[in-house]
Amino acid sequence: MRRSAALVLVLMCGGSLPALAVSKGKALYVGGTISTIQERTQSPIDIKNETSLKYAGLSIPWRSVSEVEYGQKVGHR
């Protein structure tokens, strides 16, 4: 009984992981104040440009960026 309950729990939790996976070289926009990008949009991100961050057709000048956060866990911080 314990083994089957543990297996069900693992399958339930494991089933949600691919929904949060982001492809290599891409970022997931989970929401915010930018109305031109839909929530849960996955798009390539370019942070190598010296003058601006580029994502989903947007170009954000680095001089206007005051803070950058990133991590393995997707969600609002």
PDB file of C-alpha atoms in Angstrom:
ATOM      1  CA  MET A   1       0.000   0.000   0.000  1.00  0.00           C
ATOM      2  CA  ARG A   2       2.782   2.430   0.904  1.00  0.00           C
ATOM      3  CA  ARG A   3       4.660   1.727  -2.329  1.00  0.00           C
ATOM      4  CA  SER A   4       1.602   2.326  -4.507  1.00  0.00           C
ATOM      5  CA  ALA A   5       0.781   5.557  -2.640  1.00  0.00           C
ATOM      6  CA  ALA A   6       4.364   6.762  -3.090  1.00  0.00           C
ATOM      7  CA  LEU A   7       4.268   5.864  -6.791  1.00  0.00           C
ATOM      8  CA  VAL A   8       1.011   7.789  -7.293  1.00  0.00           C
ATOM      9  CA  LEU A   9       2.518  10.817  -5.540  1.00  0.00           C
ATOM     10  CA  VAL A  10       5.663  10.679  -7.697  1.00  0.00           C
ATOM     11  CA  LEU A  11       3.593  10.384 -10.874  1.00  0.00           C
ATOM     12  CA  MET A  12       1.376  13.300  -9.845  1.00  0.00           C
ATOM     13  CA  CYS A  13       4.339  15.537  -9.031  1.00  0.00           C
ATOM     14  CA  GLY A  14       6.395  14.367 -11.990  1.00  0.00           C
ATOM     15  CA  GLY A  15       3.557  15.097 -14.390  1.00  0.00           C
ATOM     16  CA  SER A  16       3.728  18.816 -13.669  1.00  0.00           C
ATOM     17  CA  LEU A  17       7.473  19.166 -14.224  1.00  0.00           C
ATOM     18  CA  PRO A  18       7.447  19.212 -18.051  1.00  0.00           C
ATOM     19  CA  ALA A  19       4.900  22.045 -17.958  1.00  0.00           C
ATOM     20  CA  LEU A  20       7.508  24.207 -16.223  1.00  0.00           C
ATOM     21  CA  ALA A  21      10.429  23.158 -18.420  1.00  0.00           C
ATOM     22  CA  VAL A  22      11.959  25.844 -20.619  1.00  0.00           C
ATOM     23  CA  SER A  23      13.976  25.053 -23.722  1.00  0.00           C
ATOM     24  CA  LYS A  24      17.697  25.834 -23.805  1.00  0.00           C
ATOM     25  CA  GLY A  25      18.389  29.484 -24.615  1.00  0.00           C
ATOM     26  CA  LYS A  26      14.844  30.561 -23.824  1.00  0.00           C
ATOM     27  CA  ALA A  27      13.132  32.286 -20.930  1.00  0.00           C
ATOM     28  CA  LEU A  28       9.568  31.995 -19.669  1.00  0.00           C
ATOM     29  CA  TYR A  29       7.603  35.197 -19.068  1.00  0.00           C
ATOM     30  CA  VAL A  30       5.327  34.360 -16.144  1.00  0.00           C
ATOM     31  CA  GLY A  31       3.577  37.725 -16.043  1.00  0.00           C
ATOM     32  CA  GLY A  32       4.061  41.345 -15.196  1.00  0.00           C
ATOM     33  CA  THR A  33       3.429  44.837 -16.523  1.00  0.00           C
ATOM     34  CA  ILE A  34       4.277  44.240 -20.191  1.00  0.00           C
ATOM     35  CA  SER A  35       0.928  43.979 -21.982  1.00  0.00           C
ATOM     36  CA  THR A  36       2.408  43.033 -25.375  1.00  0.00           C
ATOM     37  CA  ILE A  37       3.641  39.651 -24.094  1.00  0.00           C
ATOM     38  CA  GLN A  38       1.139  37.034 -22.961  1.00  0.00           C
ATOM     39  CA  GLU A  39       1.695  35.244 -19.659  1.00  0.00           C
ATOM     40  CA  ARG A  40       3.526  31.899 -19.967  1.00  0.00           C
ATOM     41  CA  THR A  41       5.269  33.000 -23.195  1.00  0.00           C
ATOM     42  CA  GLN A  42       8.497  31.117 -23.933  1.00  0.00           C
ATOM     43  CA  SER A  43      10.930  33.004 -26.164  1.00  0.00           C
ATOM     44  CA  PRO A  44      14.669  33.244 -26.850  1.00  0.00           C
ATOM     45  CA  ILE A  45      16.464  35.736 -24.622  1.00  0.00           C
ATOM     46  CA  ASP A  46      19.609  37.654 -25.538  1.00  0.00           C
ATOM     47  CA  ILE A  47      21.601  38.983 -22.597  1.00  0.00           C
ATOM     48  CA  LYS A  48      24.939  39.123 -24.437  1.00  0.00           C
ATOM     49  CA  ASN A  49      24.200  42.442 -26.141  1.00  0.00           C
ATOM     50  CA  GLU A  50      26.147  45.195 -24.383  1.00  0.00           C
ATOM     51  CA  THR A  51      23.472  47.868 -24.759  1.00  0.00           C
ATOM     52  CA  SER A  52      20.172  46.051 -24.243  1.00  0.00           C
ATOM     53  CA  LEU A  53      18.390  42.896 -23.182  1.00  0.00           C
ATOM     54  CA  LYS A  54      16.295  41.437 -26.003  1.00  0.00           C
ATOM     55  CA  TYR A  55      13.265  39.218 -25.410  1.00  0.00           C
ATOM     56  CA  ALA A  56      10.132  38.471 -27.473  1.00  0.00           C
ATOM     57  CA  GLY A  57      10.551  41.465 -29.753  1.00  0.00           C
ATOM     58  CA  LEU A  58      11.361  43.831 -26.894  1.00  0.00           C
ATOM     59  CA  SER A  59      14.622  45.658 -26.433  1.00  0.00           C
ATOM     60  CA  ILE A  60      15.229  46.884 -22.882  1.00  0.00           C
ATOM     61  CA  PRO A  61      18.252  49.174 -22.438  1.00  0.00           C
ATOM     62  CA  TRP A  62      20.607  47.901 -19.726  1.00  0.00           C
ATOM     63  CA  ARG A  63      20.871  51.431 -18.304  1.00  0.00           C
ATOM     64  CA  SER A  64      17.183  51.207 -17.338  1.00  0.00           C
ATOM     65  CA  VAL A  65      17.588  47.824 -15.587  1.00  0.00           C
ATOM     66  CA  SER A  66      18.030  48.199 -11.831  1.00  0.00           C
ATOM     67  CA  GLU A  67      17.831  44.526 -10.830  1.00  0.00           C
ATOM     68  CA  VAL A  68      17.947  41.084 -12.461  1.00  0.00           C
ATOM     69  CA  GLU A  69      16.760  37.879 -10.769  1.00  0.00           C
ATOM     70  CA  TYR A  70      16.963  34.368 -12.125  1.00  0.00           C
ATOM     71  CA  GLY A  71      16.719  30.848 -10.844  1.00  0.00           C
ATOM     72  CA  GLN A  72      15.624  27.287 -11.376  1.00  0.00           C
ATOM     73  CA  LYS A  73      12.166  27.796  -9.899  1.00  0.00           C
ATOM     74  CA  VAL A  74       9.694  29.552 -12.169  1.00  0.00           C
ATOM     75  CA  GLY A  75       7.269  31.901 -10.504  1.00  0.00           C
ATOM     76  CA  HIS A  76       6.659  35.374  -9.233  1.00  0.00           C
ATOM     77  CA  ARG A  77       9.205  36.513  -6.672  1.00  0.00           C
TER      78      ARG A  77
END
